[in-house]
Amino acid sequence: MRPTNSSPIVTRLLEAHGVVLGKTHMEELAEGLTTINPVYGPVLNPYNNVFDVGGSSGGTGGVVSARGAPGGFCSDTAGSCRIPGAHTGTVGFRPSLGCYNAAGGIVPQTTSRDTVGVIARTVRDVILFDSIFSDCHYPRPDLVLKGTRLGYPVNYWKGLDTRTVQTFQAALEALVVAGVELVEFDMGLLTAEGAEIEAELLLAYEMPREVSRYLATHRYNISMMHLVDQIASPYPKALMEQRTSLNLDAWPTPSDYYYNIREVIPKLKELHDRFLSAYNVHLTVTPTTHLPAGPINQVQPWVMYNGKLVDTFDAYGQTVFLGPPLGIPAISIPIGLSTDGLPLGIHFQARPEEDGLLLGFSAAVEKVLPPMPAPPSTPACRGCTPKVKLQAANYSGVGQPGRDDVTSLFTLHFEGQCALKDGVEFADSSNVHTEL
């Protein structure tokens, strides 16, 4: 499948005298948070080449982090620009829904959430790219941090991984020293209401429709079912088989779909606005993710989080998943490294159509945070091509894994010769035995 024309957003880049350096890896159909792609191989984290980069647009995050490009496109349906930003020490920006023209530029998942975004080295670069790509052009004030009220939802700061606490505390202290007033409140009610959104129902209703339309519009001689049959990653394949099931009892009805679109999501948007108005804030701050990137051998479908194996989506999606159905702009800014040397990001969100305010505030924040350390200039993986092998993960997620439980879908190995190859530790006996 090769595109017959450039998307509008790429055309804008070229018209602004930008240069397209290439295309990057991502999750199959943007379904995942690690960018471990069994077809093309995993994207390696520039800070530690046996760790993942987040997803689903992890290839862009990896290239920008490794200083291969100043910026690149990403797509964000749930957190796919911001999670890679946090895990690669880059800035990941999701604009307000509808601001970037994605027509024909991405394989769509859900029109109620999908947007193109930007990953770049700095907020300043994101602002430059946004000025080229955005159709919205909201005012961007030059903010002074002193006296700015910043919403601090305490419920989203609970359960930080122990490796991240020190770095997050230092970032918050830098904001307070700069004069930012952290306004504490609990948004647990918003989270609970957000749980009522049947996200999988929306995807099940919208994704087959939108992908089929995309295939027909671009005259690809392939059916939706044929496309699903070719997916190699177990998780997205299972999801897409479920969404395209011919079992009519499992198919969402139009009334189910429109109830979520017309009732649940507007109620959530109203509640979000009421929270911000009640506490007189325009912006909120949370961790982008509560824990850093995980080892490729041990990050999907379970990841070690404060000594326990936790579902990867639950672990990494705690703060970023709620924003997309609200249509609000959000950004992840790097704040430094965890105690084991992996990048971390802090996450800011604003009201819908307050992209300019969010970017102006973020630019001011970036100036008071310490510079992000660069990754090693000579990667340990140089000379090798990374590959993953699939295996049957049979751990149920209940209790501690037993001796015969396999907790990871993937094992990492390298083809070629590189400094990293001999030192790669394959998953232990509880993690790798059975290959598919």
PDB file of C-alpha atoms in Angstrom, residues 93 96 123 127 130 137-145 148-150 276 280-284 329-331 333 348-365:
ATOM      1  CA  PHE A  93       1.813  17.987  21.380  1.00  0.00           C
ATOM      2  CA  SER A  96      -7.488  20.784  19.828  1.00  0.00           C
ATOM      3  CA  VAL A 123       8.354  23.772  22.786  1.00  0.00           C
ATOM      4  CA  ILE A 127       5.197  26.462  18.187  1.00  0.00           C
ATOM      5  CA  ASP A 130       1.977  24.603  14.855  1.00  0.00           C
ATOM      6  CA  HIS A 137      -4.455  30.209  14.897  1.00  0.00           C
ATOM      7  CA  TYR A 138      -5.566  30.889  18.446  1.00  0.00           C
ATOM      8  CA  PRO A 139      -3.860  33.825  20.226  1.00  0.00           C
ATOM      9  CA  ARG A 140      -0.629  32.825  21.970  1.00  0.00           C
ATOM     10  CA  PRO A 141       0.118  35.181  24.874  1.00  0.00           C
ATOM     11  CA  ASP A 142       3.635  35.704  26.221  1.00  0.00           C
ATOM     12  CA  LEU A 143       2.970  34.475  29.733  1.00  0.00           C
ATOM     13  CA  VAL A 144       4.735  35.318  32.956  1.00  0.00           C
ATOM     14  CA  LEU A 145       4.690  32.338  35.268  1.00  0.00           C
ATOM     15  CA  THR A 148      -0.318  31.853  37.184  1.00  0.00           C
ATOM     16  CA  ARG A 149      -2.867  29.514  38.751  1.00  0.00           C
ATOM     17  CA  LEU A 150      -2.252  25.919  37.671  1.00  0.00           C
ATOM     18  CA  LEU A 276     -11.697  24.537  35.834  1.00  0.00           C
ATOM     19  CA  ASN A 280     -10.393  29.584  38.491  1.00  0.00           C
ATOM     20  CA  VAL A 281      -7.748  27.779  36.433  1.00  0.00           C
ATOM     21  CA  HIS A 282      -7.257  27.394  32.689  1.00  0.00           C
ATOM     22  CA  LEU A 283      -4.553  24.726  32.768  1.00  0.00           C
ATOM     23  CA  THR A 284      -3.896  21.499  34.669  1.00  0.00           C
ATOM     24  CA  PRO A 329      -5.119  20.436  23.593  1.00  0.00           C
ATOM     25  CA  ALA A 330      -2.398  18.756  25.620  1.00  0.00           C
ATOM     26  CA  ILE A 331       1.388  18.690  25.706  1.00  0.00           C
ATOM     27  CA  ILE A 333       7.389  18.396  28.196  1.00  0.00           C
ATOM     28  CA  PHE A 348      -0.306  20.101  30.694  1.00  0.00           C
ATOM     29  CA  GLN A 349      -3.867  20.393  29.391  1.00  0.00           C
ATOM     30  CA  ALA A 350      -6.094  23.368  28.603  1.00  0.00           C
ATOM     31  CA  ARG A 351      -9.687  23.979  27.563  1.00  0.00           C
ATOM     32  CA  PRO A 352     -10.737  23.316  23.963  1.00  0.00           C
ATOM     33  CA  GLU A 353      -9.427  25.989  21.569  1.00  0.00           C
ATOM     34  CA  GLU A 354      -6.886  27.284  24.103  1.00  0.00           C
ATOM     35  CA  ASP A 355      -3.927  25.909  22.146  1.00  0.00           C
ATOM     36  CA  GLY A 356      -2.217  29.310  22.096  1.00  0.00           C
ATOM     37  CA  LEU A 357      -2.510  29.658  25.865  1.00  0.00           C
ATOM     38  CA  LEU A 358      -1.170  26.130  26.379  1.00  0.00           C
ATOM     39  CA  LEU A 359       1.813  26.681  24.062  1.00  0.00           C
ATOM     40  CA  GLY A 360       2.626  30.090  25.542  1.00  0.00           C
ATOM     41  CA  PHE A 361       2.550  28.662  29.063  1.00  0.00           C
ATOM     42  CA  SER A 362       4.633  25.642  28.008  1.00  0.00           C
ATOM     43  CA  ALA A 363       7.277  27.879  26.444  1.00  0.00           C
ATOM     44  CA  ALA A 364       7.577  29.756  29.743  1.00  0.00           C
ATOM     45  CA  VAL A 365       7.745  26.487  31.705  1.00  0.00           C
TER      46      VAL A 365
END
